[in-house]
Amino acid sequence: MVMLVMTSDVYAQIVAYCLERLPEEACGMLAGPAVEQGTAHYGNEACTFYPARNAAGSARLYTVDPLDYLRADRDVEIRGLVILGVVHSHTHTEPYPSPVDIDQAPDPKWHYVIVGLGRPLPSMRTYSIRAGQVIEEELLIGGLGHRQAQLII
Amino acid sequence: MPVEIRLPSILRVHADGKSTVEGNGSTVGEILEDMVNAYPGMDGQIVTADGSLHKFVNVYLNDDDIRYLSNLDTSVSDGDTISILPAVAGG
Ligand SMILES: [Zn+2]
């Protein structure tokens, strides 16, 4: 099973940002070191979260502000990382990809992280979305070793 | 002078894995066409068959979305950078 590993800092930043952006859906980009080409994902260790404005300004839809994405993309290039995927919140529903999420998924090699805020405790889940097929992946928080821990300092 | 074009990960597979390629032309449209001629795998992924920018693609000239400039007719100068990014949206 594919696994996405995330530093506890990134996890905390994502959850805090999703709560801060209520009542709107929150979104942002996830970055980390690249794995070799030809694998199922660009990378599987998330060490940086780039919060983005929701250009849709909605509680039901999100659009990552393209300029925020552009800035994140430039920053990862400078830092030798890659964009691993996208994060967004579901303010009222379970953290499972909606039909729109599945239909508009831009990249089959991304991790799609969804934070569900419909229950008292936020819950985070991650998926692959390939040609309309959703596969849930294992999410491991705080499991990075020393190498990645240095990257986020 | 060729202009630098930054590619999103999903298009790099069509450009021998490169994150940046070059294209020649005086407008964004001409430069993208030149790039597609060099990397035919990108054909139809950025500009549609009727010659307009694909709905789910954003193209930036430096820090400006070309939809707010003159779209594919936006003129390009030496030293400019074009960035292509997928639209990232959902519900
Ligand atoms: Zn969603």
Short mmCIF file of C-alpha atoms and ligand atoms in Angstrom, two decimals:
data_model
loop_
_atom_site.label_atom_id
_atom_site.label_comp_id
_atom_site.label_asym_id
_atom_site.label_seq_id
_atom_site.Cartn_x
_atom_site.Cartn_y
_atom_site.Cartn_z
CA MET A 1 0.00 0.00 0.00
CA VAL A 2 1.25 3.47 -0.86
CA MET A 3 2.02 5.63 2.12
CA LEU A 4 2.26 9.38 2.54
CA VAL A 5 4.51 10.42 5.39
CA MET A 6 4.02 13.88 6.84
CA THR A 7 5.95 15.78 9.49
CA SER A 8 3.92 16.60 12.57
CA ASP A 9 4.65 20.30 11.86
CA VAL A 10 3.05 20.06 8.44
CA TYR A 11 0.10 18.16 9.88
CA ALA A 12 -0.41 20.84 12.55
CA GLN A 13 -0.07 23.68 10.02
CA ILE A 14 -2.63 22.11 7.70
CA VAL A 15 -5.22 21.49 10.41
CA ALA A 16 -4.73 24.99 11.88
CA TYR A 17 -5.08 26.59 8.44
CA CYS A 18 -8.22 24.61 7.60
CA LEU A 19 -9.84 25.72 10.88
CA GLU A 20 -8.69 29.32 10.41
CA ARG A 21 -10.26 29.49 6.94
CA LEU A 22 -13.73 28.38 8.09
CA PRO A 23 -16.47 28.85 6.96
CA GLU A 24 -14.70 28.55 3.57
CA GLU A 25 -12.91 25.49 2.27
CA ALA A 26 -9.16 25.81 2.75
CA CYS A 27 -6.56 24.67 0.22
CA GLY A 28 -2.83 24.54 -0.34
CA MET A 29 0.02 22.64 -1.90
CA LEU A 30 2.17 19.93 -0.37
CA ALA A 31 5.89 19.56 -1.13
CA GLY A 32 8.73 17.25 -0.28
CA PRO A 33 11.78 15.51 -1.71
CA ALA A 34 11.40 13.77 -5.06
CA VAL A 35 11.64 10.05 -5.57
CA GLU A 36 13.07 8.60 -8.79
CA GLN A 37 10.99 8.94 -11.94
CA GLY A 38 8.79 6.07 -13.03
CA THR A 39 7.21 5.55 -9.61
CA ALA A 40 3.55 6.10 -8.78
CA HIS A 41 4.10 9.49 -7.09
CA TYR A 42 6.56 12.38 -7.35
CA GLY A 43 7.43 11.83 -3.70
CA ASN A 44 5.91 10.43 -0.51
CA GLU A 45 7.38 12.57 2.28
CA ALA A 46 5.63 15.87 2.91
CA CYS A 47 7.92 18.32 4.67
CA THR A 48 6.40 21.64 3.53
CA PHE A 49 2.84 22.99 3.29
CA TYR A 50 2.12 26.05 1.17
CA PRO A 51 -1.22 27.55 2.22
CA ALA A 52 -3.10 29.06 -0.72
CA ARG A 53 -6.06 31.38 -1.00
CA ASN A 54 -9.28 29.72 -2.11
CA ALA A 55 -10.05 31.68 -5.28
CA ALA A 56 -13.55 30.16 -5.29
CA GLY A 57 -14.22 31.77 -1.89
CA SER A 58 -16.73 29.04 -1.12
CA ALA A 59 -17.69 26.60 1.63
CA ARG A 60 -18.42 23.94 -1.01
CA LEU A 61 -15.75 24.45 -3.68
CA TYR A 62 -12.10 25.36 -3.83
CA THR A 63 -9.74 26.70 -6.46
CA VAL A 64 -6.09 27.03 -5.49
CA ASP A 65 -5.22 30.64 -6.26
CA PRO A 66 -2.97 30.20 -9.32
CA LEU A 67 -0.52 32.88 -8.18
CA ASP A 68 -0.09 31.15 -4.81
CA TYR A 69 0.55 27.89 -6.67
CA LEU A 70 3.07 29.65 -8.94
CA ARG A 71 4.94 31.02 -5.89
CA ALA A 72 4.96 27.58 -4.25
CA ASP A 73 6.21 26.03 -7.48
CA ARG A 74 9.10 28.52 -7.69
CA ASP A 75 9.98 27.99 -4.04
CA VAL A 76 10.12 24.19 -4.32
CA GLU A 77 12.44 24.53 -7.33
CA ILE A 78 14.85 26.72 -5.32
CA ARG A 79 14.76 24.32 -2.37
CA GLY A 80 15.21 21.20 -4.48
CA LEU A 81 11.78 19.81 -3.58
CA VAL A 82 8.77 18.89 -5.72
CA ILE A 83 5.05 19.46 -5.44
CA LEU A 84 3.63 16.18 -4.10
CA GLY A 85 -0.03 17.00 -4.10
CA VAL A 86 -2.84 19.25 -2.98
CA VAL A 87 -4.66 19.68 0.32
CA HIS A 88 -8.21 20.90 0.83
CA SER A 89 -10.88 20.80 3.50
CA HIS A 90 -14.44 19.56 3.50
CA THR A 91 -16.28 21.87 5.86
CA HIS A 92 -19.38 19.71 6.30
CA THR A 93 -18.78 16.35 4.66
CA GLU A 94 -16.55 13.35 5.23
CA PRO A 95 -12.94 13.55 3.98
CA TYR A 96 -13.58 11.48 0.86
CA PRO A 97 -13.10 12.88 -2.70
CA SER A 98 -16.30 14.45 -4.04
CA PRO A 99 -17.40 13.87 -7.65
CA VAL A 100 -15.87 17.28 -8.51
CA ASP A 101 -12.60 16.32 -6.81
CA ILE A 102 -12.45 13.13 -8.85
CA ASP A 103 -13.48 14.79 -12.10
CA GLN A 104 -11.01 17.68 -11.84
CA ALA A 105 -8.00 15.90 -10.31
CA PRO A 106 -5.15 17.48 -12.29
CA ASP A 107 -2.37 14.95 -11.83
CA PRO A 108 -2.51 11.14 -11.42
CA LYS A 109 0.80 11.18 -9.53
CA TRP A 110 -0.32 13.61 -6.81
CA HIS A 111 -1.45 12.80 -3.30
CA TYR A 112 -4.89 14.29 -2.61
CA VAL A 113 -5.12 15.16 1.07
CA ILE A 114 -8.55 16.00 2.46
CA VAL A 115 -9.29 17.35 5.94
CA GLY A 116 -12.81 16.66 7.15
CA LEU A 117 -14.21 19.30 9.51
CA GLY A 118 -17.73 17.95 9.75
CA ARG A 119 -17.15 16.24 13.10
CA PRO A 120 -15.88 17.62 16.40
CA LEU A 121 -12.34 16.44 15.68
CA PRO A 122 -10.71 17.20 12.30
CA SER A 123 -9.74 14.08 10.38
CA MET A 124 -7.17 13.89 7.60
CA ARG A 125 -7.10 11.30 4.83
CA THR A 126 -5.09 10.94 1.64
CA TYR A 127 -5.87 9.41 -1.74
CA SER A 128 -4.61 8.74 -5.23
CA ILE A 129 -7.02 9.74 -7.98
CA ARG A 130 -6.23 8.16 -11.35
CA ALA A 131 -8.62 8.17 -14.30
CA GLY A 132 -11.63 8.47 -12.03
CA GLN A 133 -10.40 5.75 -9.65
CA VAL A 134 -9.96 6.69 -6.00
CA ILE A 135 -7.54 4.72 -3.86
CA GLU A 136 -7.08 5.59 -0.20
CA GLU A 137 -3.47 5.65 0.97
CA GLU A 138 -1.96 5.20 4.37
CA LEU A 139 -1.03 8.45 6.13
CA LEU A 140 1.80 8.44 8.64
CA ILE A 141 2.28 11.57 10.75
CA GLY A 142 5.61 12.55 12.23
CA GLY A 143 7.45 9.56 10.86
CA LEU A 144 10.26 11.36 9.07
CA GLY A 145 13.87 10.71 9.92
CA HIS A 146 16.68 13.15 10.56
CA ARG A 147 17.26 14.03 6.90
CA GLN A 148 13.78 15.46 6.40
CA ALA A 149 13.70 16.98 9.86
CA GLN A 150 16.68 19.13 8.83
CA LEU A 151 14.93 20.30 5.70
CA ILE A 152 12.12 22.01 7.55
CA ILE A 153 14.31 23.98 9.98
CA MET B 1 16.30 34.97 -28.05
CA PRO B 2 14.48 31.89 -26.75
CA VAL B 3 12.18 32.37 -23.77
CA GLU B 4 12.22 30.08 -20.74
CA ILE B 5 9.08 28.01 -20.14
CA ARG B 6 8.53 26.35 -16.76
CA LEU B 7 6.56 23.14 -16.93
CA PRO B 8 4.36 21.51 -14.29
CA SER B 9 5.36 17.96 -13.30
CA ILE B 10 2.59 16.40 -15.37
CA LEU B 11 4.02 17.81 -18.63
CA ARG B 12 7.68 17.04 -17.89
CA VAL B 13 7.22 13.46 -19.05
CA HIS B 14 6.76 14.89 -22.56
CA ALA B 15 9.99 16.95 -22.30
CA ASP B 16 12.49 14.27 -21.33
CA GLY B 17 11.83 14.99 -17.64
CA LYS B 18 12.97 18.61 -17.87
CA SER B 19 11.30 21.20 -15.61
CA THR B 20 12.24 24.06 -17.94
CA VAL B 21 12.33 24.21 -21.72
CA GLU B 22 12.77 27.01 -24.25
CA GLY B 23 10.67 28.36 -27.06
CA ASN B 24 11.00 31.01 -29.75
CA GLY B 25 8.43 33.57 -30.83
CA SER B 26 7.17 37.07 -30.15
CA THR B 27 3.90 36.13 -28.42
CA VAL B 28 2.99 33.59 -25.76
CA GLY B 29 1.00 31.65 -28.37
CA GLU B 30 3.93 31.48 -30.80
CA ILE B 31 6.32 30.37 -28.09
CA LEU B 32 3.96 27.63 -26.86
CA GLU B 33 3.49 26.47 -30.46
CA ASP B 34 7.26 26.33 -30.93
CA MET B 35 7.54 24.29 -27.73
CA VAL B 36 4.81 21.85 -28.86
CA ASN B 37 6.63 21.40 -32.18
CA ALA B 38 9.75 20.41 -30.23
CA TYR B 39 7.79 18.22 -27.77
CA PRO B 40 4.77 16.85 -29.68
CA GLY B 41 3.55 14.93 -26.63
CA MET B 42 2.21 18.23 -25.30
CA ASP B 43 0.00 18.73 -28.33
CA GLY B 44 -3.57 19.52 -27.26
CA GLN B 45 -2.70 19.72 -23.56
CA ILE B 46 -2.26 23.49 -23.32
CA VAL B 47 -4.00 24.97 -26.34
CA THR B 48 -7.19 23.39 -27.67
CA ALA B 49 -7.80 22.42 -31.31
CA ASP B 50 -9.64 25.71 -31.88
CA GLY B 51 -6.58 27.68 -30.78
CA SER B 52 -7.69 28.87 -27.34
CA LEU B 53 -6.09 28.22 -23.97
CA HIS B 54 -7.30 25.00 -22.34
CA LYS B 55 -9.83 25.65 -19.57
CA PHE B 56 -7.88 23.72 -16.94
CA VAL B 57 -4.50 25.29 -17.66
CA ASN B 58 -3.14 28.59 -16.34
CA VAL B 59 -0.31 30.32 -18.18
CA TYR B 60 1.71 33.02 -16.49
CA LEU B 61 4.00 35.57 -18.11
CA ASN B 62 6.31 36.36 -15.19
CA ASP B 63 3.75 37.13 -12.41
CA ASP B 64 0.75 37.80 -14.64
CA ASP B 65 -1.99 35.44 -15.76
CA ILE B 66 -2.13 35.83 -19.54
CA ARG B 67 -5.96 35.75 -19.37
CA TYR B 68 -5.68 39.22 -17.80
CA LEU B 69 -3.20 40.37 -20.44
CA SER B 70 -3.84 39.66 -24.15
CA ASN B 71 -4.15 35.91 -23.69
CA LEU B 72 -2.12 33.93 -26.27
CA ASP B 73 -1.48 37.20 -28.19
CA THR B 74 0.43 38.67 -25.23
CA SER B 75 3.82 39.87 -26.48
CA VAL B 76 6.94 38.54 -24.85
CA SER B 77 10.27 40.28 -24.29
CA ASP B 78 13.79 38.99 -23.71
CA GLY B 79 14.23 37.73 -20.19
CA ASP B 80 10.56 36.97 -19.62
CA THR B 81 9.55 33.61 -18.16
CA ILE B 82 6.42 31.70 -19.07
CA SER B 83 5.01 29.31 -16.45
CA ILE B 84 2.40 26.67 -17.18
CA LEU B 85 0.38 25.28 -14.27
CA PRO B 86 -2.68 23.06 -14.10
CA ALA B 87 -5.79 24.59 -12.59
CA VAL B 88 -6.21 22.98 -9.16
CA ALA B 89 -9.81 22.89 -8.06
CA GLY B 90 -12.47 20.68 -6.58
CA GLY B 91 -15.32 20.64 -4.18
ZN ZN C 1 -13.27 17.89 -1.93
#
